[in-house]
XYZ file of N, CA and C in Angstrom:
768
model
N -19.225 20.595 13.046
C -19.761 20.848 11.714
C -19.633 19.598 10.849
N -20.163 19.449 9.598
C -20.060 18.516 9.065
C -19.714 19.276 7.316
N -19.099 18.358 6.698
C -18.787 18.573 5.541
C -18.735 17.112 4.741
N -19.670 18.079 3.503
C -20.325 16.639 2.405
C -18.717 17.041 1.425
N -19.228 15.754 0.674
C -17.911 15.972 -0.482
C -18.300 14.878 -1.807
N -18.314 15.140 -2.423
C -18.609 14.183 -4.164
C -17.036 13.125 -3.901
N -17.655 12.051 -4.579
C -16.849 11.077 -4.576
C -15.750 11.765 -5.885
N -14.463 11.413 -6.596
C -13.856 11.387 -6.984
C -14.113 10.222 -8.826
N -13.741 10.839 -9.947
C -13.855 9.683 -10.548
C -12.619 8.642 -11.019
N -11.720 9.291 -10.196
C -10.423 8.778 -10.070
C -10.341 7.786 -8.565
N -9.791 6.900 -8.742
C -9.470 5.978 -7.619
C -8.599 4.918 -7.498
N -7.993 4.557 -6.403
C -6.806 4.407 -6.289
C -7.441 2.466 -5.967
N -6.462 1.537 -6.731
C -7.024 0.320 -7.192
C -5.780 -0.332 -6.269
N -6.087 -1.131 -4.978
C -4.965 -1.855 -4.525
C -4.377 -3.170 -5.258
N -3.073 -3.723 -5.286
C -3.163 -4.964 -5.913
C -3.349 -6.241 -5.099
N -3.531 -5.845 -3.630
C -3.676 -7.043 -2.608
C -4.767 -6.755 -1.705
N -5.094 -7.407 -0.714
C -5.978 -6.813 -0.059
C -7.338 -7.616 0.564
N -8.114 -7.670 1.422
C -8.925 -8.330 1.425
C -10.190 -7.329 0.880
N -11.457 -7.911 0.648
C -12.686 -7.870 0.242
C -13.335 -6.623 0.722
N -14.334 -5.643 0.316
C -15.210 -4.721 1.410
C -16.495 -5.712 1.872
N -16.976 -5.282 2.703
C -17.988 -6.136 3.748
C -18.980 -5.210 4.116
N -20.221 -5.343 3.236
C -21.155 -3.627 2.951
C -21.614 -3.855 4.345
N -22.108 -4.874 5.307
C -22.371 -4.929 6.402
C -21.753 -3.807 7.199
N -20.420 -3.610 7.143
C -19.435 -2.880 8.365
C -19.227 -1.428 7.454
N -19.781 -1.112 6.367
C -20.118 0.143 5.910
C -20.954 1.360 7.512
N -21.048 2.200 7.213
C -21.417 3.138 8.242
C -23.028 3.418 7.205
N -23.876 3.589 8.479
C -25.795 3.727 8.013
C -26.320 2.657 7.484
N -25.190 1.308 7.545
C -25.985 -0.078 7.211
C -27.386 -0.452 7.670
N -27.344 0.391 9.414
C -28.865 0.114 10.088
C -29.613 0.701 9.520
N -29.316 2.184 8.819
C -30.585 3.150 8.459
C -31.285 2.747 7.659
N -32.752 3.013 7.895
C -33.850 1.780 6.952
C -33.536 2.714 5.775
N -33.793 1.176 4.740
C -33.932 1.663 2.752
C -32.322 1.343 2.591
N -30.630 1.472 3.561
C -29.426 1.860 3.136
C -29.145 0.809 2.797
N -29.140 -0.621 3.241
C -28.717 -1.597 3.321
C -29.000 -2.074 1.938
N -30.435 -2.244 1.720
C -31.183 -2.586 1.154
C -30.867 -2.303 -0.410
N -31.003 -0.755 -0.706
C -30.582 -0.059 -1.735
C -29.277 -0.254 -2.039
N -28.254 -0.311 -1.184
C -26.805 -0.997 -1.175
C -26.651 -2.543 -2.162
N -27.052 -2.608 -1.818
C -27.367 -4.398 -2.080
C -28.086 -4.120 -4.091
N -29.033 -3.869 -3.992
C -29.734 -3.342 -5.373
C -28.718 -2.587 -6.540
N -28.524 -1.842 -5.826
C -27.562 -0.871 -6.904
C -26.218 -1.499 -7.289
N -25.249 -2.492 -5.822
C -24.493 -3.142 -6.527
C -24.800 -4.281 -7.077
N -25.565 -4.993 -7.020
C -26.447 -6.327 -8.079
C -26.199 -5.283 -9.989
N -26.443 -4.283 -10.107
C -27.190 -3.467 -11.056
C -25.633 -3.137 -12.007
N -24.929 -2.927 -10.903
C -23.699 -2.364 -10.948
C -22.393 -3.510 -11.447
N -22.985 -4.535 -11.449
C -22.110 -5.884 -11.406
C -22.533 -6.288 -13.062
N -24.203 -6.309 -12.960
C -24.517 -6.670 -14.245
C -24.279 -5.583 -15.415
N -24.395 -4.604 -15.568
C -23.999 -3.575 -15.820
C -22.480 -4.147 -16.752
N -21.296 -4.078 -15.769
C -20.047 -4.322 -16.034
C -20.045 -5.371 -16.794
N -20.985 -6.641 -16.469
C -20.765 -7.675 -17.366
C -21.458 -7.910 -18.567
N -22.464 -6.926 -19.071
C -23.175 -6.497 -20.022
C -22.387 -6.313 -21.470
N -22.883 -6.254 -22.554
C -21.858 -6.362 -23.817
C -22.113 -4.661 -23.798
N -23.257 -3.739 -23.750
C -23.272 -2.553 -23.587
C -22.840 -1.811 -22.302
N -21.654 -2.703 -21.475
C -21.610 -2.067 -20.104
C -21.012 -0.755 -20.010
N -19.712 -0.643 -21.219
C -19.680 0.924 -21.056
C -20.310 1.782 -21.408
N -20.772 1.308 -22.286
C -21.901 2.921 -22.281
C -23.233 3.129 -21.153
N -23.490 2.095 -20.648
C -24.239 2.351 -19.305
C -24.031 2.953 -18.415
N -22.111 2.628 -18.288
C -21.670 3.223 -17.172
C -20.873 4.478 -17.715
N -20.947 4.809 -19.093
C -20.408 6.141 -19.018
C -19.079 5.950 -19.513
N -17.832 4.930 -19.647
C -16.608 4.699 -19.515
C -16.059 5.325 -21.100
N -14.935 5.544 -21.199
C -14.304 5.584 -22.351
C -13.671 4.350 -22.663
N -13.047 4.282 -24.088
C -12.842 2.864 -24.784
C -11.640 2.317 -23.246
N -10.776 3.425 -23.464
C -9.922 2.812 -22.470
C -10.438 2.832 -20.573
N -11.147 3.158 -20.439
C -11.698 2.705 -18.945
C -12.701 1.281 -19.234
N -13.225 1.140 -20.015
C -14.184 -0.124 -20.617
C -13.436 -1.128 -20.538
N -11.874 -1.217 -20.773
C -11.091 -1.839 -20.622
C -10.725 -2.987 -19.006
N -11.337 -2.333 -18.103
C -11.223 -2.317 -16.993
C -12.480 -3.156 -16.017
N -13.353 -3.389 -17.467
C -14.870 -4.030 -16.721
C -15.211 -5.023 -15.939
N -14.107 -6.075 -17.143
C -13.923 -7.678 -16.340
C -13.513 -7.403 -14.546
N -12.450 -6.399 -14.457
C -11.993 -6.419 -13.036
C -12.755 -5.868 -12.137
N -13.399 -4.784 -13.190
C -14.811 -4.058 -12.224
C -15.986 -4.704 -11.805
N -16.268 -5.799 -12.741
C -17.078 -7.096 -12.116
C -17.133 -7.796 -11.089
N -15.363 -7.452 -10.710
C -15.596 -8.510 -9.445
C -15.599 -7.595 -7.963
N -16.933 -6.535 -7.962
C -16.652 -5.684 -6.940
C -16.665 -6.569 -5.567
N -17.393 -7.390 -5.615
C -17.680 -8.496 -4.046
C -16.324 -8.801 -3.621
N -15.289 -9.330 -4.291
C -14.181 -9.901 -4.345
C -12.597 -9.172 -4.592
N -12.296 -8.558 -4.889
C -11.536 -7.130 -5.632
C -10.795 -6.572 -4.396
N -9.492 -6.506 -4.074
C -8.956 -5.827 -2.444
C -9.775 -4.543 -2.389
N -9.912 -4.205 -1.552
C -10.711 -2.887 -1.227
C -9.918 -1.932 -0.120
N -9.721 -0.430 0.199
C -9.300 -0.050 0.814
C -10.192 1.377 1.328
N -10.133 2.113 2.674
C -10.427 2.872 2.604
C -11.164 4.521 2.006
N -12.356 4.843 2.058
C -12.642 5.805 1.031
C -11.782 6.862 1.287
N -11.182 7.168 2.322
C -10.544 8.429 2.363
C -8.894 8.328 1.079
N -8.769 7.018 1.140
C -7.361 6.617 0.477
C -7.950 6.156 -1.209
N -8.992 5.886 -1.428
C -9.587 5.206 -3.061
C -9.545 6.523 -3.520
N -10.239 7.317 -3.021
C -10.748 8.660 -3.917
C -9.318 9.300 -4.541
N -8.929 9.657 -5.563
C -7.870 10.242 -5.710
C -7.880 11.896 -6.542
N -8.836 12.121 -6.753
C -9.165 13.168 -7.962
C -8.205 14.906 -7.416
N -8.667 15.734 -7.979
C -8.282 16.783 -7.236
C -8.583 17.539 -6.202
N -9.904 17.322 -5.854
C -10.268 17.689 -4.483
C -9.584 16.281 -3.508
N -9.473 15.099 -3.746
C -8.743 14.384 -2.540
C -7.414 14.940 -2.478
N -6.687 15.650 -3.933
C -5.396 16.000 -3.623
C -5.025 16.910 -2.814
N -5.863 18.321 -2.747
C -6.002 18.709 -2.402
C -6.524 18.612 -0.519
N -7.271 18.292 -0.479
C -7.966 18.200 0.851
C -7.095 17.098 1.964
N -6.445 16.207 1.309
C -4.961 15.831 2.426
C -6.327 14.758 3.360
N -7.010 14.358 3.613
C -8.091 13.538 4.150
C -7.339 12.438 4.873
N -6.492 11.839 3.988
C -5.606 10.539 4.865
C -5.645 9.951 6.404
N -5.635 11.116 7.047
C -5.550 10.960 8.386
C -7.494 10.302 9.092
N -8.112 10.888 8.379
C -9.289 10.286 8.702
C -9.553 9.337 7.594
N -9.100 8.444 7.409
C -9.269 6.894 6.581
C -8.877 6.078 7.754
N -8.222 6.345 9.047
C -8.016 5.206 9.660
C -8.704 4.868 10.675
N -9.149 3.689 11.075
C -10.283 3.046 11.609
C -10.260 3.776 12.946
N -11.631 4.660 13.721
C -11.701 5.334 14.126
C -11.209 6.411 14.577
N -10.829 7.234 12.779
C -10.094 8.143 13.112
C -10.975 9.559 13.488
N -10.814 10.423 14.216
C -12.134 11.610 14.867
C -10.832 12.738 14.382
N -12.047 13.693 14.414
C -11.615 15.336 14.767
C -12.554 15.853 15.410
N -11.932 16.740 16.463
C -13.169 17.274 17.661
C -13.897 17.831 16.697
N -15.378 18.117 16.797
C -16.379 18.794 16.313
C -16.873 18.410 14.361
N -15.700 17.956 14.237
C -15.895 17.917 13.126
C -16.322 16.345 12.394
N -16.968 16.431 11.201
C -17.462 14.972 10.957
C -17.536 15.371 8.728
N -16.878 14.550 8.405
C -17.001 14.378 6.821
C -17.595 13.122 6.598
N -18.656 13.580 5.270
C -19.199 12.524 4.714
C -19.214 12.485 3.152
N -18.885 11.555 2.454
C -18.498 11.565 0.880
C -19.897 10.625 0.260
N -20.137 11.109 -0.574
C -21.664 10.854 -1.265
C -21.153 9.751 -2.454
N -21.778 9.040 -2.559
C -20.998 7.796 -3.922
C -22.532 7.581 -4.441
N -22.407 6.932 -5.695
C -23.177 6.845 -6.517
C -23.693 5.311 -5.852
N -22.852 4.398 -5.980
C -22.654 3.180 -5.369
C -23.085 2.400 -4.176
N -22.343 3.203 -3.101
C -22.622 2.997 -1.525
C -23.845 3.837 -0.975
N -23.942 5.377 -1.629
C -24.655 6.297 -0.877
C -23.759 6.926 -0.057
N -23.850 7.208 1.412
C -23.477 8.055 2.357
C -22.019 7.200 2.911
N -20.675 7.555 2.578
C -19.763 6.829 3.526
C -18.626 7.687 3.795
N -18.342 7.064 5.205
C -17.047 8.088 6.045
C -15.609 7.381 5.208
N -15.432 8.785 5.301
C -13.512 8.610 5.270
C -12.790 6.923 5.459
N -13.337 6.637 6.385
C -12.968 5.796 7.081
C -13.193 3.803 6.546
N -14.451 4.309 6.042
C -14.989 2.969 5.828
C -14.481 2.452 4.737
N -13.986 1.439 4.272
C -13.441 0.384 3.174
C -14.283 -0.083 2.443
N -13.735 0.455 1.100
C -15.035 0.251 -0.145
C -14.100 -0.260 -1.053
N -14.993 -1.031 -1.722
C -13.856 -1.623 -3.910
C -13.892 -0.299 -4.216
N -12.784 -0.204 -4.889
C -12.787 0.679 -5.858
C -14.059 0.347 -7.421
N -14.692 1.331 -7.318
C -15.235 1.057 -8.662
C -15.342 2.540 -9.642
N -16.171 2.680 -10.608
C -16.477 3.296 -12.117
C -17.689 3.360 -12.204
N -18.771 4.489 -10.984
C -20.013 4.108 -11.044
C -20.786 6.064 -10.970
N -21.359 6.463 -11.634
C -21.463 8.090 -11.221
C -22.905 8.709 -11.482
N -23.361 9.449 -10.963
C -24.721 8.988 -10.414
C -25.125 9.348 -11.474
N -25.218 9.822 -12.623
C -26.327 9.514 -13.743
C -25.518 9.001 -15.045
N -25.136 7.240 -14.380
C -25.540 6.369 -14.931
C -26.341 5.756 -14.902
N -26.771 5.233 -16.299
C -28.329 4.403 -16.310
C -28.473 2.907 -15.886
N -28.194 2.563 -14.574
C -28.135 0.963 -14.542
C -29.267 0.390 -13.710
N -30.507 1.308 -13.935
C -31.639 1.062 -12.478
C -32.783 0.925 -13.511
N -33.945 0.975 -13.225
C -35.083 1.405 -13.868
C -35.608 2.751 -13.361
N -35.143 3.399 -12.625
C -35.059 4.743 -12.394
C -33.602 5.249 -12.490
N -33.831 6.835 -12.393
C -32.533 7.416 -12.185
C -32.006 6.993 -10.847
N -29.977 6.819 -10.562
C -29.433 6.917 -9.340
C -29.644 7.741 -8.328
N -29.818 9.044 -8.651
C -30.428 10.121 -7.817
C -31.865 9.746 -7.184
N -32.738 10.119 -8.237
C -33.972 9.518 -7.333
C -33.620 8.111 -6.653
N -33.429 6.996 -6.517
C -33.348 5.765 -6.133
C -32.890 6.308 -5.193
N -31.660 7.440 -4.563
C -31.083 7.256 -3.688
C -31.814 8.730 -2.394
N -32.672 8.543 -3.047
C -33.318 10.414 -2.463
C -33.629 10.512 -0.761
N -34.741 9.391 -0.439
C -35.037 8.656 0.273
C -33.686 8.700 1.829
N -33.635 7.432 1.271
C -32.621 6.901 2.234
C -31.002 7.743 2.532
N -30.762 8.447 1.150
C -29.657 9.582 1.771
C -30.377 10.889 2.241
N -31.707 11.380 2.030
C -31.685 12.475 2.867
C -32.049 12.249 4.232
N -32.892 10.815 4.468
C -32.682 10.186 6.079
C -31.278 11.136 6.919
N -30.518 9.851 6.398
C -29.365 10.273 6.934
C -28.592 11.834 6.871
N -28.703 12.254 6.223
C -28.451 13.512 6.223
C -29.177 14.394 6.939
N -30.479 14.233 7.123
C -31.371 14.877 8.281
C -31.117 14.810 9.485
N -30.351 13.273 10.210
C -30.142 13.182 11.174
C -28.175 13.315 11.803
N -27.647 13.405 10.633
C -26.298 14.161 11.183
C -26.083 15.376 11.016
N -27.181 16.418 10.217
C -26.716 17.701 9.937
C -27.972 18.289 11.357
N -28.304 17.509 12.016
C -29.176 18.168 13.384
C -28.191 18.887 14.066
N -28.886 20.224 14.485
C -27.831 20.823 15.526
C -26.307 21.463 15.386
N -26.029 21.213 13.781
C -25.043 21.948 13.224
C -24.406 22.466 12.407
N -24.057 23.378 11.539
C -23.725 23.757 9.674
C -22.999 22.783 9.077
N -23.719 22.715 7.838
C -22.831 21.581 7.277
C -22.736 22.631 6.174
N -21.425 21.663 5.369
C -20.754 22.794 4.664
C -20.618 21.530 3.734
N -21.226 22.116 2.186
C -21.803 20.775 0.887
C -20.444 21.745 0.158
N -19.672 20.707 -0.042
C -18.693 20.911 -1.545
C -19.324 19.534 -2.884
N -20.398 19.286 -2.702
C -20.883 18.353 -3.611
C -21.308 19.032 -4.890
N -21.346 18.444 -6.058
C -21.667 18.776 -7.380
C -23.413 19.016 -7.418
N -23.574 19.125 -8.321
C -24.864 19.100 -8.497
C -25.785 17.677 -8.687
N -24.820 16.640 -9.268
C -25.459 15.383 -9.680
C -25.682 15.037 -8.503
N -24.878 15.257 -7.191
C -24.815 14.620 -6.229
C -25.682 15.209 -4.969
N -25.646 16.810 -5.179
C -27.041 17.115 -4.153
C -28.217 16.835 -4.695
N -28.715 16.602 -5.754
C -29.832 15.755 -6.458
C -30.269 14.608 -5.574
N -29.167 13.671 -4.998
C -29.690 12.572 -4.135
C -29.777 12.948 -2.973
N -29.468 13.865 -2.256
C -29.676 14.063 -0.882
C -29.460 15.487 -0.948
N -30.720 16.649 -1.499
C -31.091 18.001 -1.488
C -30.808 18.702 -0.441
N -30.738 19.904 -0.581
C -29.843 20.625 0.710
C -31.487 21.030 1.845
N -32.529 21.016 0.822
C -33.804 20.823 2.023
C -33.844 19.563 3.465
N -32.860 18.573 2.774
C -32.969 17.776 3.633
C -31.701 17.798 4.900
N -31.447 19.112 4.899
C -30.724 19.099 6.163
C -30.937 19.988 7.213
N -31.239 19.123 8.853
C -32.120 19.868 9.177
C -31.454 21.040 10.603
N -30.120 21.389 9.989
C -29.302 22.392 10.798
C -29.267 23.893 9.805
N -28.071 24.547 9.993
C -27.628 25.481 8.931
C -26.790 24.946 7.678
N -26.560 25.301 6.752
C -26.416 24.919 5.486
C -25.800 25.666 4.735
N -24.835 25.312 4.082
C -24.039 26.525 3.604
C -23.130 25.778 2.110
N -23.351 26.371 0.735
C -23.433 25.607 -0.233
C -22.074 26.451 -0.553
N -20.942 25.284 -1.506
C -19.482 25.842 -1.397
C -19.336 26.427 -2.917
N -19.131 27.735 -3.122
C -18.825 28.044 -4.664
C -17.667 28.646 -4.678
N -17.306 28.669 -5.829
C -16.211 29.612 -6.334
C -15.963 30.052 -7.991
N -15.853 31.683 -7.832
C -15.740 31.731 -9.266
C -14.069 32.509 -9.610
N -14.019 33.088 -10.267
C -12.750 34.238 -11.165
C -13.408 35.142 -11.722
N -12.511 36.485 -11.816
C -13.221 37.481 -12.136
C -11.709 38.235 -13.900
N -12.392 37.605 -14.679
C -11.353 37.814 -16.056
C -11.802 38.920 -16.369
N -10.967 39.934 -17.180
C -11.711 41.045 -17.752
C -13.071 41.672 -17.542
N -12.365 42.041 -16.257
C -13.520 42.604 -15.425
C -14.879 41.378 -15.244
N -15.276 40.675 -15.600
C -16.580 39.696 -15.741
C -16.132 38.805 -14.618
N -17.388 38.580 -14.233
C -17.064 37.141 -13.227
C -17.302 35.838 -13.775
N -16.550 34.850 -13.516
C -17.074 33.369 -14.499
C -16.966 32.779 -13.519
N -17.777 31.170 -13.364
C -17.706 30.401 -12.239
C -16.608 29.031 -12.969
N -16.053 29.281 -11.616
C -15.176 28.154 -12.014
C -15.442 26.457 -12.062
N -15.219 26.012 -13.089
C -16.101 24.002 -13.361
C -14.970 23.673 -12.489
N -14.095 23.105 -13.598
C -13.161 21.638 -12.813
C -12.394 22.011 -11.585
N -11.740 23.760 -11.506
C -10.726 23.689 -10.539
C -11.515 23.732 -9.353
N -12.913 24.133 -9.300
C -13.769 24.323 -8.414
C -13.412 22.955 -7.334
N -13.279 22.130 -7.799
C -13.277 20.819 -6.855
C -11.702 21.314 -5.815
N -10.811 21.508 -7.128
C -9.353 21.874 -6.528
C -9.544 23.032 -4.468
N -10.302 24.107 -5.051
C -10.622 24.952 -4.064
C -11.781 24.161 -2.678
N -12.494 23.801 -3.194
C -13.682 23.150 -2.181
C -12.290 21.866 -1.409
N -11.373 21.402 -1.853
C -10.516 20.298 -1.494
C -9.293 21.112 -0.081
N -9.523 22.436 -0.784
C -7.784 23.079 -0.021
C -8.866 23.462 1.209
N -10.045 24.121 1.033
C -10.689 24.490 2.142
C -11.364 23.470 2.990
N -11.536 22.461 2.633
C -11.888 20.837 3.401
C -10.607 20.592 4.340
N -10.015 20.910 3.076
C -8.013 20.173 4.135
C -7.790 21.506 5.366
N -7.889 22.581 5.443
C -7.829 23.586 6.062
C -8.878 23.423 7.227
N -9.916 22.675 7.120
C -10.785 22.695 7.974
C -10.399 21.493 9.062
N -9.799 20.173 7.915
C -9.382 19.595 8.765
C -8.478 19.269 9.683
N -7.458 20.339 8.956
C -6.223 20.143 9.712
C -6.492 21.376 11.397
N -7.551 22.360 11.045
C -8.125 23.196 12.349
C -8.395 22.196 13.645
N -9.311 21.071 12.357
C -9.991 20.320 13.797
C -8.910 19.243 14.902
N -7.584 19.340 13.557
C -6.547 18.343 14.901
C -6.384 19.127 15.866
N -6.488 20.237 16.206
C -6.081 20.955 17.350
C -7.224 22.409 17.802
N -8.505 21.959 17.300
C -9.517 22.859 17.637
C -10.737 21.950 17.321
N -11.932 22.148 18.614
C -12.814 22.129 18.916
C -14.051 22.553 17.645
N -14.010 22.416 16.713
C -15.604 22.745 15.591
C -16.585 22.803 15.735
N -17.455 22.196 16.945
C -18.645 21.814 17.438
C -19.755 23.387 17.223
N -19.090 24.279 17.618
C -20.264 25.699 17.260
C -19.353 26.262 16.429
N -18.907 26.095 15.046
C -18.196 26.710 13.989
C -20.043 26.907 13.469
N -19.665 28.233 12.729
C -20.807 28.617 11.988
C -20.137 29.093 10.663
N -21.798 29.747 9.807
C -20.777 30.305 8.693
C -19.468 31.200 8.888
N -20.239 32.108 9.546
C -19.218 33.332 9.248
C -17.451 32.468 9.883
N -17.670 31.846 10.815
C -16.123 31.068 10.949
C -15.841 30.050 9.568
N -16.479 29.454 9.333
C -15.800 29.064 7.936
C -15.242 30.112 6.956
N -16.036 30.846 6.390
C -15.359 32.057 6.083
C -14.500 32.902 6.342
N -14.181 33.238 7.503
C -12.851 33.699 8.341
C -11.670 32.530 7.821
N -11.760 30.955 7.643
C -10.892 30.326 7.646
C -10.584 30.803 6.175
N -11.837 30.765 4.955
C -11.135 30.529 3.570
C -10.585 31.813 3.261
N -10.591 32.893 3.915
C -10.421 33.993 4.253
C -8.724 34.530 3.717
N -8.337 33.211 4.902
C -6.939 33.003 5.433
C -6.421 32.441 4.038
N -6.776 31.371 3.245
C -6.213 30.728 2.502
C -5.126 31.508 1.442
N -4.163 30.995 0.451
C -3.375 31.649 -0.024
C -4.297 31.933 -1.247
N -4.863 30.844 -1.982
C -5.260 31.034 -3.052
C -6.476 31.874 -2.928
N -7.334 32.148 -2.152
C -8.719 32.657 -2.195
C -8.525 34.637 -2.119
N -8.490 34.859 -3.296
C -7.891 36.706 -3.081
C -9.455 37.157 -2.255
N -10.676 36.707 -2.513
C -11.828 37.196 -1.685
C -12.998 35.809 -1.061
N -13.757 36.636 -0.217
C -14.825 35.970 -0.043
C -16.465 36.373 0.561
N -17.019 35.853 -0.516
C -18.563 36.691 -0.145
C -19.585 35.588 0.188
N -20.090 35.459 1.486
C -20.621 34.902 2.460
C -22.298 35.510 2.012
N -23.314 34.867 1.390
C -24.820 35.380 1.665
C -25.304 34.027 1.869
N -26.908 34.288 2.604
C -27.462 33.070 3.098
C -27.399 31.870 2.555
N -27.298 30.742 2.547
C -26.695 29.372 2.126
C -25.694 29.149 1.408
N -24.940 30.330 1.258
C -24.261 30.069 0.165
C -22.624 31.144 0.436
N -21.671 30.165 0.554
C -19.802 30.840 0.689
C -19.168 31.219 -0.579
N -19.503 31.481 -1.306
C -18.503 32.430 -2.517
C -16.653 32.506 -2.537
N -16.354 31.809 -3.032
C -14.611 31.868 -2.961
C -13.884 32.433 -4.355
N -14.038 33.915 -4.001
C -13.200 34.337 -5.651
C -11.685 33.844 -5.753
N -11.287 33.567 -6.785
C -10.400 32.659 -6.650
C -9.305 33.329 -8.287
């Protein structure tokens, strides 16, 4: 199976380190990735060094603070995406173990969506940067720019098996769940207060993170390759926090 995941807007900044090298990124070959790679961080550089760069990029007074260093993404130590991302779904989801250079789980395969890079594994070594997909640093939107060339790729790793999207909305915008060409299964969760049901915003990431980490820690010692829905569901099933779960076509429900 495969499982998407939104980048984090928290990230973990090394103080040593050598450089990322977009070449040895993963889908460098896939036509438009390279290419668009290259564009968006040109955009992304000027951007930072702009007298209006935070508000392009969205930053508060005190992240704006941070631009000069964010400038130097070419140059800047860089470390693993599974280890940069830090937010609450990375806290949650425990990923670590697949940040290291060809690290596998039988059947199973994660991919984290960036505003920046596009499509990258756990694994691959990126700068840390401050970049989120609807910021304005293109002459189009980040989403569209990236529509193309991430639903490529997404067409051709979700062949032949369910992928399971804990991505936001900004972020299936660039690579739509039409463009995957297996089963598909979109991750929600709400609470049910005084009697009413409400969907849950921020902790939502928290839950989509414990059931990622649950999936992955299955695959150190189980086979994923024909996991379908209804077995994902059996797993969040299990979880402590999830009191229910309602499974309809594309879509896993985690009352929470």
């Amino acid at each position: 199976m495969l499982i998407l995941l939104p980048p984090s807007r928290t990230m973990f900044s090394p103080a040593a380190g050598a450089p990322y090298d977009p070449a040895a990124l993963s889908f460098a070959s896939v036509a438009d990735v390279a290419a668009l790679r290259s564009e968006v961080a040109a955009a992304y550089v000027s951007a930072c060094s702009a007298p209006d760069g935070a508000k392009r990029l969205g930053l508060t007074a005190r992240q704006a603070a941070e631009l000069p260093e964010l400038a130097l993404l070419e140059s800047r130590p860089a470390l693993a995406a599974g280890r940069a991302y830090t937010g609450v779904l990375y806290a949650a989801a425990g990923i670590e173990a697949l940040a290291e250079p060809g690290a596998q789980r039988a059947g199973l395969e994660v991919l984290i969506a960036s505003a920046l890079y596009g499509w990258v594994r756990p694994s691959d070594v990126i700068a840390p940067y401050r970049l989120a997909m609807g910021s304005s640093i293109l002459d189009r939107p980040l989403a569209a720019a990236w529509r193309k060339a991430a639903s490529a790729v997404l067409a051709a790793k979700s062949t032949g098996r369910l992928t399971l999207d804990c991505r936001s909305g900004e972020y299936q915008a660039a690579a739509p769940a039409k463009a995957c060409s297996g089963e598909y299964l979109a991750l929600k969760a709400v609470t049910v207060r005084d009697g009413a049901e409400k969907t849950v915003s921020h902790f939502a990431k928290h839950y989509r993170g414990v059931l990622t980490g649950a999936l992955v820690e299955l695959a150190a010692g189980r086979d994923l390759s024909g996991f379908g829905a209804d077995d994902v569901a059996q797993v969040a099933a299990t979880l402590p926090e999830v009191k229910d779960v309602r499974l309809t076509p594309g879509t896993l429900t985690l009352v929470v």
